[in-house]
């Protein structure tokens, strides 16, 4: 062993030991930072499926090969880096002894061949990645470069080390062959030829081995000092990030939005506690540890950015830059969070800790609000990310905090929230108008509660959706699907005015409580429709991709599990089964736009295309289609917000479609399978037509309309007959007399004044612990005036029951049990916030059967005592007989309702003594009181002089003292 070898060996050890120690400390710091996040207990198992996914994505590079050249080049670099560590440690021994190799395997042909291939592959792969980075450099138009905003210093350093390591692997082997003279053409086919021009020297082997080792140690030292260099650390963190991905079956984090979590558990309205629960993400440490692992793993490749519709149309949002900003902020803030003594924290860490997570330049926010609200939640970033980062979940969590806690959201969303709360649809239309489309078809469509009392005999429940019921363009799809199903003889019914919004836009906008309220209300209704139906036959067909995603993927999170199919899937099955037979081909060029929430989020690509092919149309694909389809711009509640920055997303998508159709036989069509997409694309085509540019002969249609054009239309009478179902009336059980009803009613009437507000407060609705106020300001999901919240009995109802109980006897038939009213809550429960559902005169509320006039308005002098004992009209209760729904909280907590003690009980006493109004003049006013038929009755019932209880103030999602309530800006 020469002095040179000894010297180089000692130097390598003196550098290597602290270098590797620093590397271990860097890993420790990274792990501690990740552990700052909230618990995520659902990410650990099951082990085998998760491990299998990790191995598959690593070995087969399933996420990377979507970009062809990058895929194989990155695979070579990855394998060269991981297995190349074996040769790096071998170099430590070769510094002391040129012929050093690993025992047992080092002299085998297989090991020599592996060493050769690793070195060559690393060189080729590394150089290819360098070339790709240069070809995509931001020196070209910045928005066209996926590397725009990436850390180029870190990237160049890593790529240099990669290529240097590859050269070192081949070089050391060639020097060893030159020194020993031993080689084999099968395993040393390149290095043996290089060895011919190299000197045969033990010192030369040691020097080159030392250089190889130093290159590796330089990499170790530099990345240890920069734990926020994702381009370097992703080669370690990616394994864990893939294993801990949201979906245990290996699918990407699309479809259902991640539930709002606190302390590792989903937050439900009935158990939410503003004093202890975290609503969304308002600071870095509110993210889960998996979210922090996400930002740690980002390799800054920019594939998410290249696919983002917001970024490609000039918006400030780049999914890559958002994740990088969160990472840089988190790791700069970590020393402050980890420090036991805050006084010893550096000023830089202290300043970083004071930055708001979301805020404009004026407050030095980490994420600008324009960035946060530009997202359409289309999922293109998640679909393309090679290391399974869950961008959309991060964005929705931050939106939740802004809406529920800060009340900071685009002004257009206030109208959306109000309409959803009060009317059950984004447009604020009346529930009865959901049936208008039925009057526009020639055949009869069965409506639940009107034409059918149960699901018996039907195959599908047709969920029309808000757009399909109210939006004129979407109604064409609704009518086409209804006619096609009737033509095929598929028995279906609709909910009509009982149906309400699924809450998709509310959830994507961050209003999780509003989504849950709407979802549980719909589940209550659907369960009443499917009562007694076996699980496999609870089938729903949907035309809206957003409704489809909510019902199929998100309602199971809150207790509603059904078999949900998109209309393109069902119609395609009917065509395959010859129930629908196309006879007149459309014979036009059609390009298809993949709705994000049908395609990427739910992987439904083939059904609509097969349906188009069956219709006889010629499909011409756009450059961006299937999993790389461009968003229309309506997702993520962007449907209800204006685009103020950059090019409109729908215009960009329409331009692509029109360019695709150029040269075709006019007229051509753009087809889609979602009403949101149809509205956005139609608006885009109209804008181009109005501008006198292109698209003059282009029409936007739904795939179902193409199919309808291709079949022989059936007469209306046959369609009506095809949908007719004869149901066997269900035998009603014998009623049992209620024990001592008169005493129970009198007890309620004579209850102390304090009991009335408590009884009202015990109902459902948005009642939350601590007086939480609903997002959007005002009343939220609390009912206006005196309307009942879901599951609650108001004090007014108790007073009316008491009045009936004390009235003199008369021959009056008992009132029948009311069927679901309002927005379709079982047992007569009313929907949240719906003012417009109260109807004048004796008109029925949507979906409900009115009480018989003789019972509802009989004078007190003629009311029989037996009426109070009838099973159909039980005595009023101090507590609701139906379990509270919605944002109902723990027993005894306040809910929306009268706050002033003693307000309801005196009214009940007056009502007990006063005669009731005549039957033909009774009506319910919008604020929930009984009126004598005067349209402007507000404070009192003018016809009978009975004082009306004061309108209850809405409850709220109010927070601790000093905290902002959602919906109001301080």
mmCIF file of C-alpha atoms in Angstrom, residues 806-945:
data_model
loop_
_atom_site.group_PDB
_atom_site.id
_atom_site.type_symbol
_atom_site.label_atom_id
_atom_site.label_comp_id
_atom_site.label_asym_id
_atom_site.label_seq_id
_atom_site.Cartn_x
_atom_site.Cartn_y
_atom_site.Cartn_z
ATOM 1 C CA UNK A 806 -108.341 21.417 24.515
ATOM 2 C CA UNK A 807 -110.966 22.241 21.866
ATOM 3 C CA UNK A 808 -114.604 21.037 22.272
ATOM 4 C CA UNK A 809 -115.773 17.895 20.575
ATOM 5 C CA UNK A 810 -116.895 17.800 16.948
ATOM 6 C CA UNK A 811 -117.258 15.242 14.187
ATOM 7 C CA UNK A 812 -114.027 15.914 12.362
ATOM 8 C CA UNK A 813 -111.907 13.320 10.536
ATOM 9 C CA UNK A 814 -108.357 12.909 11.757
ATOM 10 C CA UNK A 815 -105.548 14.326 9.686
ATOM 11 C CA UNK A 816 -103.584 11.770 7.669
ATOM 12 C CA UNK A 817 -99.895 11.386 8.343
ATOM 13 C CA UNK A 818 -98.021 13.847 6.131
ATOM 14 C CA UNK A 819 -95.664 12.513 3.492
ATOM 15 C CA UNK A 820 -92.160 13.908 3.001
ATOM 16 C CA UNK A 821 -92.386 17.624 2.533
ATOM 17 C CA UNK A 822 -90.107 20.515 1.879
ATOM 18 C CA UNK A 823 -86.999 19.331 0.151
ATOM 19 C CA UNK A 824 -87.846 15.771 0.741
ATOM 20 C CA UNK A 825 -87.091 14.933 4.335
ATOM 21 C CA UNK A 826 -88.834 11.851 5.637
ATOM 22 C CA UNK A 827 -91.668 12.329 8.021
ATOM 23 C CA UNK A 828 -92.416 15.886 7.031
ATOM 24 C CA UNK A 829 -89.045 17.332 7.987
ATOM 25 C CA UNK A 830 -88.345 20.635 6.335
ATOM 26 C CA UNK A 831 -85.243 21.448 4.336
ATOM 27 C CA UNK A 832 -82.588 23.816 5.605
ATOM 28 C CA UNK A 833 -83.203 27.463 5.096
ATOM 29 C CA UNK A 834 -85.870 27.080 2.479
ATOM 30 C CA UNK A 835 -88.142 30.068 2.631
ATOM 31 C CA UNK A 836 -89.701 29.685 -0.772
ATOM 32 C CA UNK A 837 -91.158 26.265 -0.048
ATOM 33 C CA UNK A 838 -93.982 27.653 2.094
ATOM 34 C CA UNK A 839 -96.964 28.144 -0.204
ATOM 35 C CA UNK A 840 -99.947 30.473 -0.045
ATOM 36 C CA UNK A 841 -103.463 29.438 0.749
ATOM 37 C CA UNK A 842 -104.019 25.743 1.181
ATOM 38 C CA UNK A 843 -101.518 24.855 -1.547
ATOM 39 C CA UNK A 844 -99.262 21.921 -0.835
ATOM 40 C CA UNK A 845 -95.614 22.470 -0.070
ATOM 41 C CA UNK A 846 -93.334 20.732 -2.620
ATOM 42 C CA UNK A 847 -93.685 16.997 -2.348
ATOM 43 C CA UNK A 848 -96.015 17.078 0.620
ATOM 44 C CA UNK A 849 -99.703 16.199 1.029
ATOM 45 C CA UNK A 850 -101.623 18.936 2.798
ATOM 46 C CA UNK A 851 -103.661 18.109 5.818
ATOM 47 C CA UNK A 852 -107.387 17.808 5.222
ATOM 48 C CA UNK A 853 -109.031 21.196 5.398
ATOM 49 C CA UNK A 854 -111.521 20.170 8.016
ATOM 50 C CA UNK A 855 -108.789 19.077 10.376
ATOM 51 C CA UNK A 856 -106.343 21.890 9.645
ATOM 52 C CA UNK A 857 -108.786 24.749 10.129
ATOM 53 C CA UNK A 858 -111.746 23.504 12.199
ATOM 54 C CA UNK A 859 -112.977 26.071 14.751
ATOM 55 C CA UNK A 860 -111.910 25.410 18.279
ATOM 56 C CA UNK A 861 -115.541 25.056 19.386
ATOM 57 C CA UNK A 862 -116.043 22.034 17.064
ATOM 58 C CA UNK A 863 -112.767 20.226 17.556
ATOM 59 C CA UNK A 864 -113.266 16.844 19.249
ATOM 60 C CA UNK A 865 -111.185 15.740 22.166
ATOM 61 C CA UNK A 866 -110.829 12.409 20.365
ATOM 62 C CA UNK A 867 -108.859 14.158 17.612
ATOM 63 C CA UNK A 868 -106.023 14.625 20.007
ATOM 64 C CA UNK A 869 -106.051 10.928 20.727
ATOM 65 C CA UNK A 870 -105.937 9.909 17.049
ATOM 66 C CA UNK A 871 -102.725 8.129 16.063
ATOM 67 C CA UNK A 872 -102.287 10.379 13.053
ATOM 68 C CA UNK A 873 -102.070 13.458 15.276
ATOM 69 C CA UNK A 874 -100.032 12.537 18.355
ATOM 70 C CA UNK A 875 -99.437 14.825 21.243
ATOM 71 C CA UNK A 876 -96.704 17.410 20.916
ATOM 72 C CA UNK A 877 -93.408 16.561 22.474
ATOM 73 C CA UNK A 878 -90.971 18.725 24.325
ATOM 74 C CA UNK A 879 -88.122 17.072 22.379
ATOM 75 C CA UNK A 880 -88.071 16.073 18.694
ATOM 76 C CA UNK A 881 -89.233 12.543 18.056
ATOM 77 C CA UNK A 882 -86.881 12.241 15.099
ATOM 78 C CA UNK A 883 -83.146 12.138 15.617
ATOM 79 C CA UNK A 884 -81.538 15.498 14.815
ATOM 80 C CA UNK A 885 -79.854 15.725 11.426
ATOM 81 C CA UNK A 886 -77.539 18.176 9.743
ATOM 82 C CA UNK A 887 -75.216 20.142 11.934
ATOM 83 C CA UNK A 888 -77.065 18.988 15.035
ATOM 84 C CA UNK A 889 -74.761 18.956 18.023
ATOM 85 C CA UNK A 890 -74.595 17.202 21.349
ATOM 86 C CA UNK A 891 -77.615 17.030 23.595
ATOM 87 C CA UNK A 892 -78.478 20.306 25.235
ATOM 88 C CA UNK A 893 -76.478 22.526 22.854
ATOM 89 C CA UNK A 894 -78.254 25.495 21.331
ATOM 90 C CA UNK A 895 -79.583 25.340 17.784
ATOM 91 C CA UNK A 896 -81.128 27.906 15.473
ATOM 92 C CA UNK A 897 -84.462 28.990 16.933
ATOM 93 C CA UNK A 898 -86.055 31.510 19.283
ATOM 94 C CA UNK A 899 -83.499 32.884 21.682
ATOM 95 C CA UNK A 900 -85.634 35.045 23.936
ATOM 96 C CA UNK A 901 -86.956 32.977 26.842
ATOM 97 C CA UNK A 902 -90.693 32.958 27.132
ATOM 98 C CA UNK A 903 -91.368 34.067 23.569
ATOM 99 C CA UNK A 904 -93.115 30.924 22.391
ATOM 100 C CA UNK A 905 -95.081 29.793 25.444
ATOM 101 C CA UNK A 906 -97.368 32.829 25.727
ATOM 102 C CA UNK A 907 -98.179 32.443 22.043
ATOM 103 C CA UNK A 908 -99.063 28.836 22.694
ATOM 104 C CA UNK A 909 -101.393 29.839 25.515
ATOM 105 C CA UNK A 910 -103.159 32.426 23.341
ATOM 106 C CA UNK A 911 -103.483 29.940 20.499
ATOM 107 C CA UNK A 912 -105.047 27.413 22.879
ATOM 108 C CA UNK A 913 -107.848 29.824 23.721
ATOM 109 C CA UNK A 914 -108.454 31.443 20.340
ATOM 110 C CA UNK A 915 -110.620 29.902 17.592
ATOM 111 C CA UNK A 916 -108.789 28.654 14.537
ATOM 112 C CA UNK A 917 -109.054 30.408 11.164
ATOM 113 C CA UNK A 918 -111.517 29.135 8.553
ATOM 114 C CA UNK A 919 -110.321 26.235 6.447
ATOM 115 C CA UNK A 920 -110.171 28.114 3.144
ATOM 116 C CA UNK A 921 -107.985 30.892 4.460
ATOM 117 C CA UNK A 922 -105.266 29.087 6.394
ATOM 118 C CA UNK A 923 -101.764 29.243 4.992
ATOM 119 C CA UNK A 924 -98.212 29.150 6.157
ATOM 120 C CA UNK A 925 -96.266 32.333 5.761
ATOM 121 C CA UNK A 926 -92.628 32.324 4.657
ATOM 122 C CA UNK A 927 -91.486 32.820 8.218
ATOM 123 C CA UNK A 928 -93.352 29.770 9.410
ATOM 124 C CA UNK A 929 -96.384 31.364 11.123
ATOM 125 C CA UNK A 930 -100.043 30.636 10.465
ATOM 126 C CA UNK A 931 -101.763 33.429 8.497
ATOM 127 C CA UNK A 932 -105.406 34.081 7.631
ATOM 128 C CA UNK A 933 -104.710 34.352 3.948
ATOM 129 C CA UNK A 934 -103.449 37.928 3.881
ATOM 130 C CA UNK A 935 -100.314 37.805 1.619
ATOM 131 C CA UNK A 936 -98.488 40.453 3.661
ATOM 132 C CA UNK A 937 -99.250 39.024 7.081
ATOM 133 C CA UNK A 938 -96.100 39.356 9.178
ATOM 134 C CA UNK A 939 -96.488 40.062 12.849
ATOM 135 C CA UNK A 940 -99.938 38.698 13.592
ATOM 136 C CA UNK A 941 -102.646 36.559 12.112
ATOM 137 C CA UNK A 942 -104.987 39.390 11.195
ATOM 138 C CA UNK A 943 -108.068 37.232 10.684
ATOM 139 C CA UNK A 944 -108.228 35.753 14.170
ATOM 140 C CA UNK A 945 -106.271 38.244 16.241
#
